[in-house]
Short mmCIF file of C-alpha atoms and ligand atoms in Angstrom, two decimals:
data_model
loop_
_atom_site.label_atom_id
_atom_site.label_comp_id
_atom_site.label_asym_id
_atom_site.label_seq_id
_atom_site.Cartn_x
_atom_site.Cartn_y
_atom_site.Cartn_z
CA MET A 90 122.85 -24.98 -91.21
CA LYS A 91 119.88 -22.44 -92.01
CA THR A 92 120.81 -18.95 -90.66
CA SER A 93 117.98 -17.87 -88.31
CA PRO A 94 116.66 -14.18 -89.18
CA ILE A 95 117.52 -11.23 -87.21
CA LEU A 96 114.27 -9.36 -86.14
CA ILE A 97 114.67 -5.58 -85.95
CA THR A 98 111.64 -3.09 -85.15
CA GLY A 99 111.24 0.25 -86.40
CA ALA A 100 113.16 -0.37 -89.81
CA GLY A 101 111.34 2.15 -91.88
CA GLN A 102 113.96 4.79 -91.64
CA ARG A 103 117.12 5.94 -90.12
CA VAL A 104 119.00 3.53 -87.68
CA GLY A 105 116.62 0.65 -88.22
CA PHE A 106 116.51 0.96 -92.13
CA TYR A 107 120.41 1.18 -92.08
CA CYS A 108 120.85 -1.85 -89.96
CA ALA A 109 118.19 -4.04 -92.01
CA LEU A 110 119.81 -3.05 -95.05
CA GLN A 111 123.22 -3.69 -94.13
CA TRP A 112 122.35 -7.25 -92.90
CA LEU A 113 120.50 -7.93 -96.08
CA GLU A 114 123.75 -6.76 -98.21
CA GLN A 115 125.58 -8.93 -96.09
CA GLY A 116 123.52 -12.11 -96.71
CA PHE A 117 121.72 -12.18 -93.30
CA PRO A 118 117.72 -12.78 -93.26
CA VAL A 119 116.03 -10.08 -91.64
CA ILE A 120 112.36 -9.61 -90.28
CA ALA A 121 111.54 -5.90 -89.94
CA THR A 122 108.77 -3.98 -88.56
CA TYR A 123 107.55 -0.81 -89.65
CA ARG A 124 104.51 1.25 -88.45
CA GLN A 125 103.67 3.32 -91.72
CA GLU A 126 104.40 2.39 -95.32
CA ARG A 127 107.34 4.39 -96.73
CA ASP A 128 109.09 4.21 -100.10
CA ALA A 129 112.41 3.07 -98.24
CA LEU A 130 110.65 -0.23 -97.35
CA ASN A 131 110.39 -1.55 -100.90
CA VAL A 132 114.15 -1.38 -101.08
CA LEU A 133 114.29 -3.63 -98.08
CA ARG A 134 111.49 -5.97 -99.67
CA ASP A 135 113.63 -6.28 -102.93
CA LYS A 136 116.42 -7.33 -100.77
CA GLY A 137 114.50 -10.22 -99.40
CA ALA A 138 113.42 -8.66 -96.03
CA GLN A 139 110.22 -9.98 -94.43
CA LEU A 140 108.41 -7.08 -93.44
CA ILE A 141 105.44 -7.03 -90.86
CA GLN A 142 103.70 -3.84 -90.24
CA ALA A 143 103.05 -3.00 -86.39
CA ASN A 144 101.92 -0.39 -84.37
CA PHE A 145 103.20 -0.85 -80.71
CA GLN A 146 100.91 1.76 -79.42
CA ASP A 147 98.65 -0.77 -77.46
CA ASN A 148 98.56 -4.25 -76.04
CA GLN A 149 96.40 -5.71 -78.82
CA SER A 150 98.49 -4.41 -81.65
CA ILE A 151 101.62 -6.01 -79.98
CA LEU A 152 100.11 -9.30 -79.56
CA THR A 153 98.76 -9.20 -83.08
CA PHE A 154 102.27 -8.48 -84.37
CA ILE A 155 103.52 -11.50 -82.21
CA ASP A 156 101.13 -13.71 -83.78
CA GLU A 157 102.15 -12.60 -87.19
CA LEU A 158 105.81 -13.10 -86.24
CA LYS A 159 105.47 -16.61 -84.93
CA LYS A 160 103.76 -17.53 -88.40
CA THR A 161 106.97 -16.15 -90.06
CA THR A 162 109.69 -17.65 -88.62
CA SER A 163 110.55 -20.75 -86.51
CA SER A 164 113.78 -19.33 -85.08
CA LEU A 165 115.50 -15.95 -84.47
CA ARG A 166 119.00 -15.12 -84.53
CA ALA A 167 118.49 -11.77 -82.63
CA ILE A 168 115.95 -9.43 -81.60
CA ILE A 169 116.85 -5.59 -81.82
CA HIS A 170 114.37 -3.44 -80.19
CA ASN A 171 114.93 -0.31 -81.89
CA ALA A 172 111.49 1.29 -82.62
CA SER A 173 110.88 4.41 -80.46
CA THR A 174 109.05 7.59 -80.56
CA TRP A 175 110.57 10.70 -79.10
CA VAL A 176 107.70 12.75 -77.89
CA LYS A 177 107.63 15.68 -75.68
CA ASP A 178 105.95 15.54 -72.49
CA ASP A 179 102.18 16.23 -72.08
CA THR A 180 99.60 16.58 -69.29
CA THR A 181 96.91 14.41 -70.94
CA GLY A 182 99.01 10.99 -70.02
CA GLU A 183 99.03 10.28 -73.96
CA ALA A 184 102.60 10.66 -74.14
CA MET A 185 103.66 8.58 -71.08
CA SER A 186 101.08 5.71 -72.17
CA THR A 187 102.38 5.65 -75.84
CA LEU A 188 105.99 5.58 -74.43
CA LEU A 189 105.47 2.88 -72.19
CA ALA A 190 103.80 0.78 -74.54
CA VAL A 191 106.61 1.42 -77.44
CA HIS A 192 109.57 1.27 -75.17
CA ILE A 193 108.63 -1.22 -72.42
CA GLN A 194 105.56 -3.22 -73.16
CA ALA A 195 106.37 -4.24 -76.83
CA PRO A 196 109.93 -5.33 -75.81
CA TYR A 197 108.56 -7.18 -72.90
CA LEU A 198 105.92 -8.91 -74.55
CA ILE A 199 107.75 -9.85 -77.49
CA ASN A 200 110.85 -11.01 -75.67
CA LEU A 201 108.46 -13.28 -73.14
CA HIS A 202 106.58 -14.69 -76.47
CA CYS A 203 109.71 -15.24 -78.65
CA LYS A 204 111.96 -17.04 -75.97
CA HIS A 205 111.65 -20.38 -77.88
CA LEU A 206 112.59 -18.96 -81.21
CA LEU A 207 115.89 -17.59 -79.76
CA MET A 208 116.13 -21.02 -78.13
CA ALA A 209 115.93 -22.69 -81.41
CA SER A 210 118.98 -20.72 -83.03
CA SER A 211 122.52 -21.92 -82.25
CA SER A 212 123.30 -18.26 -80.72
CA ALA A 213 120.98 -15.79 -79.66
CA ASP A 214 120.78 -12.35 -78.54
CA ILE A 215 118.37 -9.57 -77.57
CA ILE A 216 119.42 -5.86 -77.80
CA HIS A 217 117.40 -2.91 -76.44
CA VAL A 218 118.23 0.28 -77.76
CA THR A 219 117.78 3.00 -75.05
CA ASP A 220 119.33 6.53 -74.33
CA ASP A 221 122.55 7.78 -72.56
CA ASN A 222 119.98 10.13 -70.95
CA ILE A 223 118.80 7.34 -68.66
CA ARG A 224 121.82 8.30 -66.37
CA LYS A 225 120.77 11.94 -65.88
CA GLY A 226 117.06 12.19 -67.14
CA SER A 227 115.85 14.71 -69.49
CA ALA A 228 114.10 17.96 -68.29
CA ASP A 229 112.17 18.15 -71.57
CA HIS A 230 111.57 14.57 -72.26
CA ILE A 231 110.78 13.29 -69.13
CA ALA A 232 108.39 10.41 -70.03
CA TYR A 233 110.58 9.34 -72.95
CA CYS A 234 113.58 9.05 -70.61
CA ALA A 235 111.61 7.25 -68.07
CA SER A 236 110.46 4.63 -70.37
CA LYS A 237 113.90 4.33 -71.84
CA ALA A 238 115.08 3.79 -68.21
CA GLY A 239 112.51 1.17 -67.96
CA LEU A 240 113.54 -0.50 -71.00
CA THR A 241 117.09 -0.53 -69.76
CA ASN A 242 115.94 -2.34 -66.38
CA LEU A 243 114.47 -4.98 -68.83
CA THR A 244 117.86 -5.84 -70.09
CA LEU A 245 118.96 -6.74 -66.70
CA SER A 246 115.95 -8.96 -65.89
CA PHE A 247 115.81 -10.85 -69.17
CA ALA A 248 119.67 -11.15 -69.01
CA LYS A 249 118.95 -13.12 -65.64
CA SER A 250 115.86 -15.11 -67.12
CA PHE A 251 117.12 -15.86 -70.64
CA ALA A 252 120.85 -17.04 -69.56
CA PRO A 253 122.62 -19.01 -70.57
CA HIS A 254 121.54 -19.54 -74.11
CA VAL A 255 120.37 -15.97 -74.70
CA LYS A 256 122.80 -12.82 -74.27
CA VAL A 257 120.86 -9.78 -73.56
CA ASN A 258 122.16 -6.18 -73.76
CA CYS A 259 121.55 -2.66 -73.98
CA ILE A 260 122.94 0.24 -76.45
CA ALA A 261 122.58 3.68 -74.77
CA PRO A 262 123.33 6.18 -77.48
CA ALA A 263 123.60 9.93 -77.06
CA LEU A 264 123.44 12.17 -80.26
CA VAL A 265 123.30 9.76 -83.06
CA MET A 266 121.64 11.83 -85.97
CA PHE A 267 119.71 14.73 -86.25
CA ASN A 268 116.12 15.29 -87.28
CA GLU A 269 115.20 17.13 -90.31
CA HIS A 270 113.51 20.08 -88.70
CA ASP A 271 116.38 20.62 -85.97
CA SER A 272 117.61 24.04 -86.17
CA ASP A 273 121.47 24.94 -86.44
CA ASP A 274 121.67 26.41 -83.02
CA TYR A 275 120.04 22.96 -81.68
CA LYS A 276 122.44 21.05 -83.73
CA GLN A 277 125.51 23.16 -82.27
CA HIS A 278 124.06 22.78 -78.85
CA ALA A 279 123.61 18.96 -79.01
CA ILE A 280 127.18 18.53 -80.65
CA ASN A 281 128.76 20.82 -77.85
CA LYS A 282 127.36 18.39 -75.14
CA SER A 283 130.12 15.86 -75.80
CA LEU A 284 133.91 15.75 -75.58
CA LEU A 285 134.42 14.46 -79.12
CA GLY A 286 131.91 16.63 -80.71
CA ILE A 287 130.70 14.34 -83.70
CA VAL A 288 127.36 13.37 -85.16
CA PRO A 289 128.31 9.57 -85.41
CA GLY A 290 125.33 8.31 -87.74
CA GLU A 291 123.68 5.15 -88.09
CA GLN A 292 126.76 3.21 -88.60
CA GLU A 293 128.01 3.77 -85.25
CA ILE A 294 124.90 2.02 -83.83
CA PHE A 295 125.18 -0.69 -86.43
CA LYS A 296 128.79 -1.38 -85.24
CA ALA A 297 127.66 -1.53 -81.65
CA ILE A 298 124.96 -3.96 -82.25
CA ASN A 299 127.31 -6.18 -84.18
CA TYR A 300 130.04 -6.16 -81.56
CA LEU A 301 127.30 -7.55 -79.05
CA LEU A 302 126.07 -9.97 -81.42
CA GLU A 303 129.73 -11.55 -82.01
CA SER A 304 130.68 -11.24 -78.39
CA THR A 305 130.67 -14.67 -76.36
CA ASN A 306 130.67 -13.24 -72.66
CA ILE A 307 128.84 -10.11 -72.53
CA THR A 308 125.36 -9.92 -71.08
CA GLY A 309 123.38 -7.71 -68.77
CA GLU A 310 125.61 -4.79 -70.10
CA ILE A 311 124.85 -1.31 -70.95
CA LEU A 312 126.95 0.02 -73.81
CA HIS A 313 126.89 4.07 -73.84
CA ILE A 314 127.73 5.49 -77.13
CA ASN A 315 127.92 9.12 -76.22
CA GLY A 316 131.33 11.08 -77.25
CA GLY A 317 132.11 11.42 -73.55
CA ARG A 318 129.24 13.27 -72.71
CA HIS A 319 129.21 12.00 -68.96
CA LEU A 320 132.70 13.64 -68.44
CA LYS A 321 131.56 17.18 -69.66
N1 NDP B 259 118.51 9.56 -83.42
C1 NDP B 259 119.29 9.61 -82.33
O1 NDP B 259 120.20 10.79 -82.26
C2 NDP B 259 119.15 8.95 -80.92
C3 NDP B 259 118.41 7.84 -81.29
N2 NDP B 259 118.21 7.11 -80.09
C4 NDP B 259 117.45 5.63 -80.01
O2 NDP B 259 117.98 4.84 -81.29
C5 NDP B 259 116.91 4.28 -81.93
C6 NDP B 259 117.04 4.74 -83.45
O3 NDP B 259 116.88 6.00 -83.29
P1 NDP B 259 116.06 6.76 -84.62
O4 NDP B 259 116.44 6.01 -85.88
O5 NDP B 259 116.41 8.28 -84.69
O6 NDP B 259 114.59 6.40 -84.44
P2 NDP B 259 113.30 7.19 -85.11
O7 NDP B 259 112.77 8.14 -84.27
O8 NDP B 259 113.42 7.28 -86.58
O9 NDP B 259 112.29 5.85 -85.03
C7 NDP B 259 112.41 4.55 -85.34
C8 NDP B 259 111.16 3.87 -85.62
O10 NDP B 259 110.35 3.56 -84.76
C9 NDP B 259 109.06 3.43 -85.33
N3 NDP B 259 108.05 3.74 -84.32
C10 NDP B 259 107.73 4.77 -83.72
N4 NDP B 259 106.48 4.67 -82.91
C11 NDP B 259 106.14 3.45 -83.15
C12 NDP B 259 105.02 2.67 -82.78
N5 NDP B 259 104.15 3.06 -81.91
N6 NDP B 259 105.00 1.40 -83.17
C13 NDP B 259 105.87 1.08 -83.98
N7 NDP B 259 106.99 1.58 -84.40
C14 NDP B 259 107.14 2.68 -84.10
C15 NDP B 259 108.95 4.54 -86.35
O11 NDP B 259 108.32 3.84 -87.44
P3 NDP B 259 107.31 4.33 -88.62
O12 NDP B 259 108.69 5.29 -89.36
O13 NDP B 259 107.02 3.43 -89.59
O14 NDP B 259 106.35 4.98 -88.37
C16 NDP B 259 110.46 4.92 -86.70
O15 NDP B 259 110.80 4.40 -88.23
C17 NDP B 259 115.69 4.71 -81.07
O16 NDP B 259 115.46 3.64 -80.26
C18 NDP B 259 116.08 6.08 -80.47
O17 NDP B 259 115.28 6.37 -79.27
C19 NDP B 259 118.68 7.48 -78.75
C20 NDP B 259 119.55 8.52 -78.82
C21 NDP B 259 119.76 9.42 -79.88
N1 LIG B 260 113.04 7.37 -81.51
C1 LIG B 260 113.91 8.59 -81.26
N2 LIG B 260 114.84 8.85 -80.20
C2 LIG B 260 115.66 9.85 -80.05
C3 LIG B 260 115.86 10.62 -81.19
C4 LIG B 260 115.04 10.23 -82.47
O1 LIG B 260 115.22 11.10 -83.38
N3 LIG B 260 114.19 9.33 -82.23
N4 LIG B 260 116.76 11.62 -81.03
C5 LIG B 260 117.47 11.96 -79.86
C6 LIG B 260 118.09 13.18 -79.95
O2 LIG B 260 119.24 13.00 -80.99
C7 LIG B 260 118.99 13.61 -78.70
O3 LIG B 260 119.80 12.40 -78.31
C8 LIG B 260 119.89 14.78 -78.77
O4 LIG B 260 119.19 15.80 -79.38
C9 LIG B 260 117.10 11.19 -78.56
N5 LIG B 260 116.44 10.10 -78.96
#
């Protein structure tokens, strides 16, 4: 039987790129979204990925992406909502609007429009990638954290709505990997927040996603990957 593709959003770099490449190298079909063209995308293209450009900043662009996706495949093994922007708060309202669009509106509309594609696959999953800070909030990323909390709540509702055929879960990482401009002081401060004190890297998220994809009796769950940060 033909294997239905995995859709992962935000595959142009870092976690999304790593996961897409691993699946392709393991022989799984992949559909991936990107916002801006990058050299790395040609690596995915060369491995057979179907790439769709999408900016989830606003409703129309989300709906345009969904139309393109429906023309691309008749089924989906999984939808991994990884695309994300980690912007600081602002008083213009722009940060909150963008974050709500990317972290809530896009996953919400994609899930609603693509239920039939998941139903056409012999097994089906949705995984929302959120943030460990949904538990405690974040003083300097208020809008980001609120939008990730909203995405976490979508997990509970879609798990109820799409059961029993589709499992819907959430991965809530703390520090996964740094950004290129992070200072040494910032890095040490972030590492010190957890009990295990490591920077796990993309592979930790990839392994967690695959654990959920291979599970048979987990839905509506939030899998925190935080090095014991909640106990410190
Ligand atoms: N890195 C970490 O330590 C942590 C990460 N997480 C979460 O894990 C996931 C992966 O993290 P990471 O790899 O660092 O993520 P990135 O910050 O690298 O973002 C992933 C992708 O999201 C895409 N994206 C951003 N804005 C939009 C938009 N408006 N429309 C469409 N796509 C967009 C970007 O696309 P493009 O490059 O094409 O512009 C980018 O490649 C994210 O959901 C993140 O919130 C949670 C906690 C810690
Ligand atoms: N979309 C993103 N979300 C987050 C990122 C990131 O780089 N992109 N990074 C973090 C931090 O690692 C934070 O968890 C600790 O510094 C959070 N979310």
